[in-house]
Tab-separated table of C-alpha atoms in Angstrom:
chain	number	residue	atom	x	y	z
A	487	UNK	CA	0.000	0.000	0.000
A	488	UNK	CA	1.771	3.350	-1.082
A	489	UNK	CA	0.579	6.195	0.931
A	490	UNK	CA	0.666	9.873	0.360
A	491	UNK	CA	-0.066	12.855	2.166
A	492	UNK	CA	-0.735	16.025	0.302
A	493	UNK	CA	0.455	19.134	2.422
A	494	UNK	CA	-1.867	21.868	2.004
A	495	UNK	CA	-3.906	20.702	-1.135
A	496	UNK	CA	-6.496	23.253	-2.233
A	497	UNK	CA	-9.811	21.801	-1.535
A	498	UNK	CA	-13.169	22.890	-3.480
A	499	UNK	CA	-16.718	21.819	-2.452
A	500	UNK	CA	-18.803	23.637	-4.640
A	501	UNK	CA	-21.834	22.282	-3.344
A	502	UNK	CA	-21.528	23.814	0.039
A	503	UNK	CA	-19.106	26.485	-1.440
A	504	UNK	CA	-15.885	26.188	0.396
A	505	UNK	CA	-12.435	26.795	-0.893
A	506	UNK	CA	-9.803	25.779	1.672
A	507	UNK	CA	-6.167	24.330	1.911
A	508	UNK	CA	-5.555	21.647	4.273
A	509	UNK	CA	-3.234	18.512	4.383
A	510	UNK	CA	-4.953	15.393	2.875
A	511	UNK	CA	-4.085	11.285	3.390
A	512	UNK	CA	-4.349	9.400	0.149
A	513	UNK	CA	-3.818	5.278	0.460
A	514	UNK	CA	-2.868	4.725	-3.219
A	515	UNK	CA	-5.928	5.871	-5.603
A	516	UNK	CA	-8.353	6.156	-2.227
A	517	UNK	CA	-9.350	9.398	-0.604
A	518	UNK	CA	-8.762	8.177	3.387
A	519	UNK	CA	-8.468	11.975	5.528
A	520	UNK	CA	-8.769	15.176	5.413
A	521	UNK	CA	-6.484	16.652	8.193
A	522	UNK	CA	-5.793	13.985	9.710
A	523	UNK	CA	-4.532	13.437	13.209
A	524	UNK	CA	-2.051	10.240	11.748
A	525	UNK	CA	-0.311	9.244	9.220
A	526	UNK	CA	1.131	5.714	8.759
A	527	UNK	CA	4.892	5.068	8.826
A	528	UNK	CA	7.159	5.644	5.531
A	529	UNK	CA	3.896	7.939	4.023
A	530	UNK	CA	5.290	9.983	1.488
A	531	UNK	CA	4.921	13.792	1.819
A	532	UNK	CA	4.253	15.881	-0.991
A	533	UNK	CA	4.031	19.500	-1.188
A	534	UNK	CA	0.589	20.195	-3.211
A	535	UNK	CA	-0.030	23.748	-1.858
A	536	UNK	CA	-0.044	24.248	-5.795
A	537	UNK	CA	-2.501	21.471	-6.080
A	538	UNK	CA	-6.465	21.100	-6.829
A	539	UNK	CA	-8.446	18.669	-4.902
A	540	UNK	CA	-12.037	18.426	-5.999
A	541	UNK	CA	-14.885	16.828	-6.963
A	542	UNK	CA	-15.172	14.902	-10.099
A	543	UNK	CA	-17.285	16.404	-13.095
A	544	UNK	CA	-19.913	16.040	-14.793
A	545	UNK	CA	-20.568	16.626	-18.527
A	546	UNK	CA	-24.135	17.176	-19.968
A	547	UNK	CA	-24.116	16.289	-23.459
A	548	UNK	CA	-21.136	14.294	-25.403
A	549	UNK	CA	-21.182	11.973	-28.828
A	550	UNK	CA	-20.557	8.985	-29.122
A	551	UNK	CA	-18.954	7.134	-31.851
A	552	UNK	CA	-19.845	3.163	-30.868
A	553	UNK	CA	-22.261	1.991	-32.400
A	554	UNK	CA	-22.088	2.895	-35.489
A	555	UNK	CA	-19.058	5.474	-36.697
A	556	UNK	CA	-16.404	3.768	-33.981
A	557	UNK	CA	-13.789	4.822	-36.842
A	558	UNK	CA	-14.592	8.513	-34.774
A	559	UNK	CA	-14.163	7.192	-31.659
A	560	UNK	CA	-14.768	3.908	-29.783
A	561	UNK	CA	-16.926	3.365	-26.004
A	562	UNK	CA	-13.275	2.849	-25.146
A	563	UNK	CA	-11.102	5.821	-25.901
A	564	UNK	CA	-14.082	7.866	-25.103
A	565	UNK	CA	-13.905	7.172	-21.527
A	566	UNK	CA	-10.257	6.725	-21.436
A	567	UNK	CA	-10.529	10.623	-22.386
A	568	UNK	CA	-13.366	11.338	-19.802
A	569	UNK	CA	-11.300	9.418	-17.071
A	570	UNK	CA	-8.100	11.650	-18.396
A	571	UNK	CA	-10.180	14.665	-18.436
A	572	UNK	CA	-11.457	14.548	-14.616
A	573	UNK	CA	-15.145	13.243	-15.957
A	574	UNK	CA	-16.663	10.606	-14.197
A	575	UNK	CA	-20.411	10.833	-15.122
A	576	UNK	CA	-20.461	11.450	-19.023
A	577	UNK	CA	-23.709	11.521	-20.709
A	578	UNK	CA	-24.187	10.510	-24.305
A	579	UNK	CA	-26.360	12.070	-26.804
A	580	UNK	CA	-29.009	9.645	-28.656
A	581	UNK	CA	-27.268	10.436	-32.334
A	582	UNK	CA	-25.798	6.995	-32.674
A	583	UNK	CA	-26.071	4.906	-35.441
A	584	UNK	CA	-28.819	3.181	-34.452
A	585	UNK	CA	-30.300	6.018	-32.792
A	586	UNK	CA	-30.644	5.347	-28.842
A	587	UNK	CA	-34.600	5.561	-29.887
A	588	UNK	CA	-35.944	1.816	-28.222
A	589	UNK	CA	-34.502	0.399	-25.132
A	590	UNK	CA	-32.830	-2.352	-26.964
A	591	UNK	CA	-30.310	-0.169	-28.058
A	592	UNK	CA	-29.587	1.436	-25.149
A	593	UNK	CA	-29.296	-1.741	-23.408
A	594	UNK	CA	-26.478	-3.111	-26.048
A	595	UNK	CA	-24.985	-0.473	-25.588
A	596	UNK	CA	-24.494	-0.900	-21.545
A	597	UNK	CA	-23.607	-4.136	-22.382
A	598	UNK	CA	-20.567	-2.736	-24.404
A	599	UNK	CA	-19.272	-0.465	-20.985
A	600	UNK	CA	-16.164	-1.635	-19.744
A	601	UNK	CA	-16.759	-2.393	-16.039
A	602	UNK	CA	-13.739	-1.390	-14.955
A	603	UNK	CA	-14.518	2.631	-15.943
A	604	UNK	CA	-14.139	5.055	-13.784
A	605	UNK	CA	-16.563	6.982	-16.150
A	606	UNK	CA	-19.841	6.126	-15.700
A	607	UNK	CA	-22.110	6.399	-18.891
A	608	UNK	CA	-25.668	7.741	-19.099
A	609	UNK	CA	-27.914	8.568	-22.213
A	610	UNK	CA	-30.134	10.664	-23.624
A	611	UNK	CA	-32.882	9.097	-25.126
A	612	UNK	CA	-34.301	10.367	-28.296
A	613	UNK	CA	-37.329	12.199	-28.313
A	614	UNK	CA	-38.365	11.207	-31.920
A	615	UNK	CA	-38.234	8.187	-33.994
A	616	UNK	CA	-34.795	8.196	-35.368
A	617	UNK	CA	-33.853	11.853	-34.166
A	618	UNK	CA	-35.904	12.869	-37.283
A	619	UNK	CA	-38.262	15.336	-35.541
A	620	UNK	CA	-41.702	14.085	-37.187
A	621	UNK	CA	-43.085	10.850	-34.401
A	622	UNK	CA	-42.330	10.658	-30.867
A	623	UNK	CA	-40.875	7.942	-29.667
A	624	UNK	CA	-42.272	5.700	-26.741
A	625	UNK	CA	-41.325	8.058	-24.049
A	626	UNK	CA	-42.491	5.728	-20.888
A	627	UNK	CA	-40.805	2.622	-22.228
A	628	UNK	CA	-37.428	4.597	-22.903
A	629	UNK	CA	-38.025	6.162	-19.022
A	630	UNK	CA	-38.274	2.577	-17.603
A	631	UNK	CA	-34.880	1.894	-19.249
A	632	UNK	CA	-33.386	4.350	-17.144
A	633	UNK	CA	-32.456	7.008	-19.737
A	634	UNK	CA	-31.828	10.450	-17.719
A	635	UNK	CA	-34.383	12.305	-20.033
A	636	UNK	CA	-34.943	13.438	-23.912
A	637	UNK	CA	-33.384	14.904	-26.439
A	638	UNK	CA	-32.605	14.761	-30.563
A	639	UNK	CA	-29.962	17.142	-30.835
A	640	UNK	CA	-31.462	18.585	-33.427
A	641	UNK	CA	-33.333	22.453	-34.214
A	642	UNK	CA	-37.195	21.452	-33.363
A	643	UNK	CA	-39.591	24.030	-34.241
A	644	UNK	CA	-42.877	21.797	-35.059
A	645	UNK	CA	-43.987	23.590	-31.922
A	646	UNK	CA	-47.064	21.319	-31.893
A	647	UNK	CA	-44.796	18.319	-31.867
A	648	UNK	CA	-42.400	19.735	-28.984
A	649	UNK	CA	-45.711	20.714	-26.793
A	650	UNK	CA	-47.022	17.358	-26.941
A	651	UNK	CA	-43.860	16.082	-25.989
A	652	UNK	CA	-43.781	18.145	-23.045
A	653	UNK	CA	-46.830	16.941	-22.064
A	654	UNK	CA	-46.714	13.634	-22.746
A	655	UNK	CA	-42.667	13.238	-20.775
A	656	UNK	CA	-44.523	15.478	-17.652
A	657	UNK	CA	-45.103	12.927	-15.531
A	658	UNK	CA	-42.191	10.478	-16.489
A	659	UNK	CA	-40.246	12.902	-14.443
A	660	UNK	CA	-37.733	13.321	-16.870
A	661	UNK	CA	-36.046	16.563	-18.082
A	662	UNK	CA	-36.249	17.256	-21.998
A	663	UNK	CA	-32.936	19.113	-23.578
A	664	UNK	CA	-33.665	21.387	-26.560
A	665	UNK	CA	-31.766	23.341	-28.948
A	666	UNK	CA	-32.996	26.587	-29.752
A	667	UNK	CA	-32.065	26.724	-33.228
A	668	UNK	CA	-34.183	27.122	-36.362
A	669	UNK	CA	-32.317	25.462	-39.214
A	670	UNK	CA	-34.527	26.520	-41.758
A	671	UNK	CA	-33.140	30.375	-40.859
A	672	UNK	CA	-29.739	29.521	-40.173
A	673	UNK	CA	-29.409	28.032	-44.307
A	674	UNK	CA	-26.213	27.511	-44.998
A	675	UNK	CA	-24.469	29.974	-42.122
A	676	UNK	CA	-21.059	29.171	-40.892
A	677	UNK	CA	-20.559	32.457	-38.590
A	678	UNK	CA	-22.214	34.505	-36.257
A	679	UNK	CA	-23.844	37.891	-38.099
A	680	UNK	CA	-21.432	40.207	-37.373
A	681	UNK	CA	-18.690	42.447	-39.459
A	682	UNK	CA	-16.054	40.266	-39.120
A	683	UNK	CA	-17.674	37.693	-40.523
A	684	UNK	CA	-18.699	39.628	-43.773
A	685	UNK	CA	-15.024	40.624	-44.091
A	686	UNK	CA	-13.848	36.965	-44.107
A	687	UNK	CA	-16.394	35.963	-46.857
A	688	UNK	CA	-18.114	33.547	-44.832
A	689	UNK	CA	-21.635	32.921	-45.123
A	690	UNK	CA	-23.884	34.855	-41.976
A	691	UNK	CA	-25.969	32.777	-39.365
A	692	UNK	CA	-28.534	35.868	-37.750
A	693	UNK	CA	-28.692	36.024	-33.942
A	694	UNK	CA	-32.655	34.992	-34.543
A	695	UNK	CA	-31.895	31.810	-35.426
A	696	UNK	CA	-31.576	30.779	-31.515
A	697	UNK	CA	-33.472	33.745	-30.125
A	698	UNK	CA	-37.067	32.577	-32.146
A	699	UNK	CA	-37.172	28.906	-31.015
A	700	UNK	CA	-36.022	30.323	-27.123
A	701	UNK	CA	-38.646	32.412	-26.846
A	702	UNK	CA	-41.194	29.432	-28.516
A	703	UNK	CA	-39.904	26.882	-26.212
A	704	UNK	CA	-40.087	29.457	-23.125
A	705	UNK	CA	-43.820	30.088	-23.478
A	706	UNK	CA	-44.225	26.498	-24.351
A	707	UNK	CA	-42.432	26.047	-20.727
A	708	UNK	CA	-45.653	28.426	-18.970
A	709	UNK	CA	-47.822	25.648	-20.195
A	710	UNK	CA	-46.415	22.169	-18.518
A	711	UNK	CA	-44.259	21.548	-15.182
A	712	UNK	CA	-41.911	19.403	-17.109
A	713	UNK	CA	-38.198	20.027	-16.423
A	714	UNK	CA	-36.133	21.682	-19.666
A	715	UNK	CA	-33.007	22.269	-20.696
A	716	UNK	CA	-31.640	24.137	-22.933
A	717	UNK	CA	-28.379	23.612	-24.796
A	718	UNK	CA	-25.742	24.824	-26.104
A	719	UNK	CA	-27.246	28.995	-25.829
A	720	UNK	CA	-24.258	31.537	-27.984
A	721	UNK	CA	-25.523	35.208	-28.410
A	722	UNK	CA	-25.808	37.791	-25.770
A	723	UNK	CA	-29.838	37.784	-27.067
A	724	UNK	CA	-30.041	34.561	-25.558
A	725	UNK	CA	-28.899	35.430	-22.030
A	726	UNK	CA	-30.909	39.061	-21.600
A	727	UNK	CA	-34.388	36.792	-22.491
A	728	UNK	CA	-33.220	34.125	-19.973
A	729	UNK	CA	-32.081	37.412	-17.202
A	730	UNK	CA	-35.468	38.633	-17.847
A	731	UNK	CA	-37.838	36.068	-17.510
A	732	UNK	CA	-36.889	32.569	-17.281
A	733	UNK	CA	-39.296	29.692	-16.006
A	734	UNK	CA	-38.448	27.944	-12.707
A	735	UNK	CA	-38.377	24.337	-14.327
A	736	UNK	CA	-35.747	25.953	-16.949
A	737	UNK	CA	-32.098	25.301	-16.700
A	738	UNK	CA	-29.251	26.608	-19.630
A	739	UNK	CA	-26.056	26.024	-20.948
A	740	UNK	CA	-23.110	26.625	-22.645
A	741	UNK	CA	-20.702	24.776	-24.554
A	742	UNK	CA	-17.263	25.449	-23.574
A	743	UNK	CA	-14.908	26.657	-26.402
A	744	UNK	CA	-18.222	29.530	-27.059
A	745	UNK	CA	-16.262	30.923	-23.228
A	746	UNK	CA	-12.510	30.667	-25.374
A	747	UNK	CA	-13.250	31.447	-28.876
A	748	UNK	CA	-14.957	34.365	-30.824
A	749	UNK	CA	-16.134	34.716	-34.410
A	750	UNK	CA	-12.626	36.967	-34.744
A	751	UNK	CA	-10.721	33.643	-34.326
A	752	UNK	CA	-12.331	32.256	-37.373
A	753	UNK	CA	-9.794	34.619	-39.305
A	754	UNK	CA	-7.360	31.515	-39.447
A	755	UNK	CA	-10.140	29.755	-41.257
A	756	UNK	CA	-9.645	26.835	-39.263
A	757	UNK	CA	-11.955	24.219	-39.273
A	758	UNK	CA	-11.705	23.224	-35.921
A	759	UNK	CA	-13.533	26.145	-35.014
A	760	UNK	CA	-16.714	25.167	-37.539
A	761	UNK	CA	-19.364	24.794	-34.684
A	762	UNK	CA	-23.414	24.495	-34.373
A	763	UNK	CA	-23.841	27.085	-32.715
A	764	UNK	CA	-20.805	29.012	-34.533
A	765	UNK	CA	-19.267	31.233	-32.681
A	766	UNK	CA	-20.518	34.388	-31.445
A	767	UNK	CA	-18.803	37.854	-30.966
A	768	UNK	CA	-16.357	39.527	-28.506
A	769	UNK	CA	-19.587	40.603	-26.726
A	770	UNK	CA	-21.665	37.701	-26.545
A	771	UNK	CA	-18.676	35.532	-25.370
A	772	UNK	CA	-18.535	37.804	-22.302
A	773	UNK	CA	-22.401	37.733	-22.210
A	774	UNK	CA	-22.532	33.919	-21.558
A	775	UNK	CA	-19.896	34.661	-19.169
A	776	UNK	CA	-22.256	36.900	-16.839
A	777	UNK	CA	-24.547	34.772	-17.484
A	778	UNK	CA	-22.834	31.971	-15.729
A	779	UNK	CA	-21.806	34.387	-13.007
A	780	UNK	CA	-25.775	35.670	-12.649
A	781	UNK	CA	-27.384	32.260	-12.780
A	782	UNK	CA	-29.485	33.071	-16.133
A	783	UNK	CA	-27.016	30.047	-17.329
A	784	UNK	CA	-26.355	26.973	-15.009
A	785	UNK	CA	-23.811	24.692	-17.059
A	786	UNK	CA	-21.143	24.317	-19.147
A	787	UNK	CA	-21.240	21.618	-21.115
A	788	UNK	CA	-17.916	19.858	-23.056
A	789	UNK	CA	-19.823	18.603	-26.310
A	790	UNK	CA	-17.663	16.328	-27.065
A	791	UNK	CA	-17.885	15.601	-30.708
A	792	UNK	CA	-14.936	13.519	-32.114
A	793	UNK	CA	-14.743	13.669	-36.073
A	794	UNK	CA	-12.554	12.085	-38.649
A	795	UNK	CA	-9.703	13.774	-40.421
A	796	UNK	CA	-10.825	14.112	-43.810
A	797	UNK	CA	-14.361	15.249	-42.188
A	798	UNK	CA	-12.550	18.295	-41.123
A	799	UNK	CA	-9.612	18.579	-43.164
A	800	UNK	CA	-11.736	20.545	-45.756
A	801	UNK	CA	-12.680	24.191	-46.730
A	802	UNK	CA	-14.027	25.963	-43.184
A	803	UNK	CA	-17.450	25.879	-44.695
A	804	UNK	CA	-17.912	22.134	-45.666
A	805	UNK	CA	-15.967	21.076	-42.426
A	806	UNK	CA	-18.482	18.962	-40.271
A	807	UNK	CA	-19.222	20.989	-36.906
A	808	UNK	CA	-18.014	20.283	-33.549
A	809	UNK	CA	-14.712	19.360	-31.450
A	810	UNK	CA	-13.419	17.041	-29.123
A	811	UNK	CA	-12.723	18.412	-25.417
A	812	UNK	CA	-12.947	15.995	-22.528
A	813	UNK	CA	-9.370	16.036	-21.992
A	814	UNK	CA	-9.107	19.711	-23.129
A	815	UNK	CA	-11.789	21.488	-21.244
A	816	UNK	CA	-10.613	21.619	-17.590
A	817	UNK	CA	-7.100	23.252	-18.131
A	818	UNK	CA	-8.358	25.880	-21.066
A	819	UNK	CA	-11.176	26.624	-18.427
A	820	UNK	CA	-8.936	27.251	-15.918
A	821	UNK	CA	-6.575	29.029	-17.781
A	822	UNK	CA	-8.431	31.294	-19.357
A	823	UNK	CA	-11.336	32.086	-16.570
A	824	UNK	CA	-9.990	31.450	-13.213
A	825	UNK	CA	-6.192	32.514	-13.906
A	826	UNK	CA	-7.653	35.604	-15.099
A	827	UNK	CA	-9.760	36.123	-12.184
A	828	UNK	CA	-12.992	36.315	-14.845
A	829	UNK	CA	-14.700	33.190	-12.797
A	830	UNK	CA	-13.983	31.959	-9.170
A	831	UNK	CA	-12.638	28.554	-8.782
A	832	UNK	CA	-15.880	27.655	-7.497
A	833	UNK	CA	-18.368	29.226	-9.894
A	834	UNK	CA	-15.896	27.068	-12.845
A	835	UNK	CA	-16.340	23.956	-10.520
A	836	UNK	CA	-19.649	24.531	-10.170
A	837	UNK	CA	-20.653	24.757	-13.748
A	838	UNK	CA	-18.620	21.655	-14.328
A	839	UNK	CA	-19.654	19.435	-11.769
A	840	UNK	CA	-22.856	20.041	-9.704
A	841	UNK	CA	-25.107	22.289	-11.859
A	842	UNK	CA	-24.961	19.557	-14.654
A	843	UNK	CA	-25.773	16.725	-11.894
A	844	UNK	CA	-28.760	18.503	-10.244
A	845	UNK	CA	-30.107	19.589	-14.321
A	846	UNK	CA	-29.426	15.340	-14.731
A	847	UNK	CA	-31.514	14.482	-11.547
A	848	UNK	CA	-28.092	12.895	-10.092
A	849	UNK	CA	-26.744	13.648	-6.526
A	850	UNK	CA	-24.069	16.060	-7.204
A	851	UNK	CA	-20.074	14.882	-6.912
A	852	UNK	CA	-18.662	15.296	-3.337
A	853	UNK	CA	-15.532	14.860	-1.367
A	854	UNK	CA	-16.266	11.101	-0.301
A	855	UNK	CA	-13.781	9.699	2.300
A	856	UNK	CA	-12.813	6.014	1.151
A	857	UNK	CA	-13.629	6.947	-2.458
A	858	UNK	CA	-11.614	6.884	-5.670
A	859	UNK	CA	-14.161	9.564	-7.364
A	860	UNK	CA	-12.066	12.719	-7.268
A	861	UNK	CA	-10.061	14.957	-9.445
A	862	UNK	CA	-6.049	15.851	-8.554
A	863	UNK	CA	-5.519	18.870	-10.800
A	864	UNK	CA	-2.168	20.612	-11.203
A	865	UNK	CA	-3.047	23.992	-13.017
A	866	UNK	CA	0.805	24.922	-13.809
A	867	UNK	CA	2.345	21.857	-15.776
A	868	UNK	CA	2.302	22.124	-19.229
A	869	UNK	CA	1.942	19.932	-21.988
A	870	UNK	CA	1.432	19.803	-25.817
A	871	UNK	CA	-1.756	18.381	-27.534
A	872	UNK	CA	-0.815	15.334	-29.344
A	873	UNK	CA	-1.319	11.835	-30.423
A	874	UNK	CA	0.502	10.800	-27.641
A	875	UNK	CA	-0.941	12.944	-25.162
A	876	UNK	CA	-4.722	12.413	-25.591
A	877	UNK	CA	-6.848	9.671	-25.090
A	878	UNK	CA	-9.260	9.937	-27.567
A	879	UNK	CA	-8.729	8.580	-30.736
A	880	UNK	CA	-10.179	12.060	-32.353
A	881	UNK	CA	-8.166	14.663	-33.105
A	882	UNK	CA	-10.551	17.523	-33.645
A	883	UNK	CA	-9.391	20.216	-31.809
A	884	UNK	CA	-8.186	24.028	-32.137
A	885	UNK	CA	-5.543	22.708	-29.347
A	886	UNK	CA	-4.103	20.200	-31.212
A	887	UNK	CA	-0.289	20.438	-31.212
A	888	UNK	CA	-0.461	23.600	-29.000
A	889	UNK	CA	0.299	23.750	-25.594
A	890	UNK	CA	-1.950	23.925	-22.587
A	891	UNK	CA	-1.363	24.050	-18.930
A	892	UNK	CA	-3.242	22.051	-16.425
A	893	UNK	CA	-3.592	18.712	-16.351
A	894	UNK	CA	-4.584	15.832	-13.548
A	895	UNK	CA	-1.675	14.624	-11.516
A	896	UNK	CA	0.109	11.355	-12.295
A	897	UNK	CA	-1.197	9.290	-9.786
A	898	UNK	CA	-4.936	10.794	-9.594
A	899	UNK	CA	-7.431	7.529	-9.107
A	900	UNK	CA	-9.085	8.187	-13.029
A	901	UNK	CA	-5.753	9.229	-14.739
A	902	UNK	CA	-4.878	5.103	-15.465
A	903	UNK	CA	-8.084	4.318	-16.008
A	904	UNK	CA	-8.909	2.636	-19.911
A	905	UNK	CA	-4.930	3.881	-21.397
A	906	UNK	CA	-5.153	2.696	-24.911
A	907	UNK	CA	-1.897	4.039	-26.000
């Protein structure tokens, strides 16, 4: 048995918002004492005054590439990057090939989990047949199979469709994600309305296109009691309607590189920066980040969405949207919000951990003693995004082969967990 003790370890509890130092025992990957009064002979001491001990996190919304496009990513790296990444409850969106639309494919799926994880896996089911936003699926058979609610991750506006869906998942006690986004608006646009966009030639997406279906699905949200949430919010529109007036079963939020990145960035025409929502301006960046600070948005969610190279390795405009960022997301965070002094330590924590439990009807992460389920995290090392750095067989990123800083520590109780190379 190898045991440590961490000397003055930064401790966050964002549930019951405390941010402390004190010394903490560690028997090899187990969390034993905090302060203790003992420690066992030959116990090796490490200074960690420069260390972050917290709770693990907890990620909304992520893809999936098994079943079906596994050449993306497999059920395997994909939680070999959550474990590296600090995320032990990662929930899966329902856009697999086949569609998580019947229990039976949610249940091959769990059959597919490796149980030594230390990610645990949770799905969305799909709220139509398919994702194809025309038939519901059987809602109360895919509640009984224990998915944590419904979504198609998709732009719904058959608002007759969505309010009977509301109605009908009310009392399943299930929350319902949507995306405000009207795709018959957005066309073919790449990049937020704004200037800069016009000046690099690429092809506008209006701010209406999320503001319409918000404001739909918030007075659809007067009528029923049923929990939503809604994902993946980008303009500074979005957040004043949500400061204003936003229903008490309503929850928000954010995808992370939206709190990085600005439309400006898209100068480099990379294609790692093609997202759905694309990204926004200088001032609705720092509009989602009030919003995070006011409460008008809860979460941020990672998005995880691992593509192959010749999917992005095209012009910025034919590049299939989204990034990877289970591995990445911590240490940018941190970096570029907490360093800065732009979020506390505990308001970043919070977003990443228990608002996305209690929006998931989960108990959110604590400090357990005689548990392996926390997060070691060294914000100073720094490291270079690479093949042999990341976990996930996707290489989809605006990070890749730049350096970040933050990482977990060696020996954290995840960071070993599902290595495939």
């Amino acid at each position: 048995m190898v045991w440590r003790l961490l000397q003055q370890v930064r401790l966050l509890d964002p549930v019951n918002r405390q941010d402390q130092r004190a010394d903490v025992l560690l028997a090899a990957d187990q969390l034993v004492a905090i302060a203790p009064q003992e420690v066992p002979p030959d116990t090796e001491v490490i200074d960690a005054s420069a260390w972050v001990l917290a709770p693990p996190l907890v990620d909304l919304y992520s893809h999936s590439g098994q079943p079906g496009y596994e050449a993306r990513e497999t059920l395997e790296t994909l939680l070999a990057a959550a474990a590296a990444g600090g995320v032990q409850h990662l929930t899966l969106l329902p856009t697999t090939n086949p569609v998580i639309d019947h229990p039976a494919v949610w249940q091959a799926l769990q059959q597919e989990i490796p149980t030594t994880a230390w990610s645990q896996v949770r799905v969305w089911g799909a709220l139509t047949q398919g994702c194809q936003g025309t038939a519901l699926t059987d809602l109360a058979e895919l509640a009984a199979s224990g998915v944590v609610g419904f979504c198609d991750d998709r732009g719904l506006t058959h608002w007759p469709l969505v309010q009977r869906a509301l109605t009908y998942v009310q009392p399943l006690g299930k929350p319902v994600a949507l995306w405000p986004f009207d795709p018959a608006l957005a066309a073919n646009g790449v990049a937020r309305q704004s200037g800069v966009a016009t000046r690099l030639g690429l092809v506008e997406q209006l701010v209406c296109c999320e503001t319409i279906p918000l404001l739909a699905i918030l007075e659809l949200a007067r009528t029923v009691s049923t929990s939503i949430h809604l994902m993946r919010l980008s303009t500074a529109r979005s957040v004043e309607i949500l400061a204003k007036d936003k229903p008490e079963q309503v929850s928000a939020s954010v995808s992370w590189l939206h709190l990085l990145f600005t439309v400006e960035d898209l100068a480099s025409y990379d294609p790692h920066l093609r997202l759905d929502p694309p990204l926004g301006t200088a001032s609705d960046r720092q509009a989602l980040i009030e919003g995070l600070k006011t409460g008008a948005i809860e979460a941020i969610a990672i998005d995880h969405t691992p593509l192959l190279y010749e999917e992005k390795m095209v012009s910025f405009a034919e590049a299939l949207p989204g990034a990877i960022g289970l591995e990445l997301a911590l240490p940018a965070l941190w970096q570029e919000l907490v360093v800065n002094n732009t979020l506390s330590a505990l308001d970043l924590w919070h977003a990443l951990s228990t608002a996305p439990a209690r929006i998931l009807s989960i108990e959110p992460p604590r400090l357990e003693l005689n548990s392996r389920h926390f997060v070691l995290f060294d914000p100073n090392v720094t490291w270079t995004v690479t093949h042999q750095s990341l976990r996930s067989r996707a290489r989809n990123t605006p990070f890749w082969q730049h350096s970040l800083r933050g990482q977990l520590v060696p020996f954290s109780p995840s960071i070993n967990s599902g290595r495939t190379h």
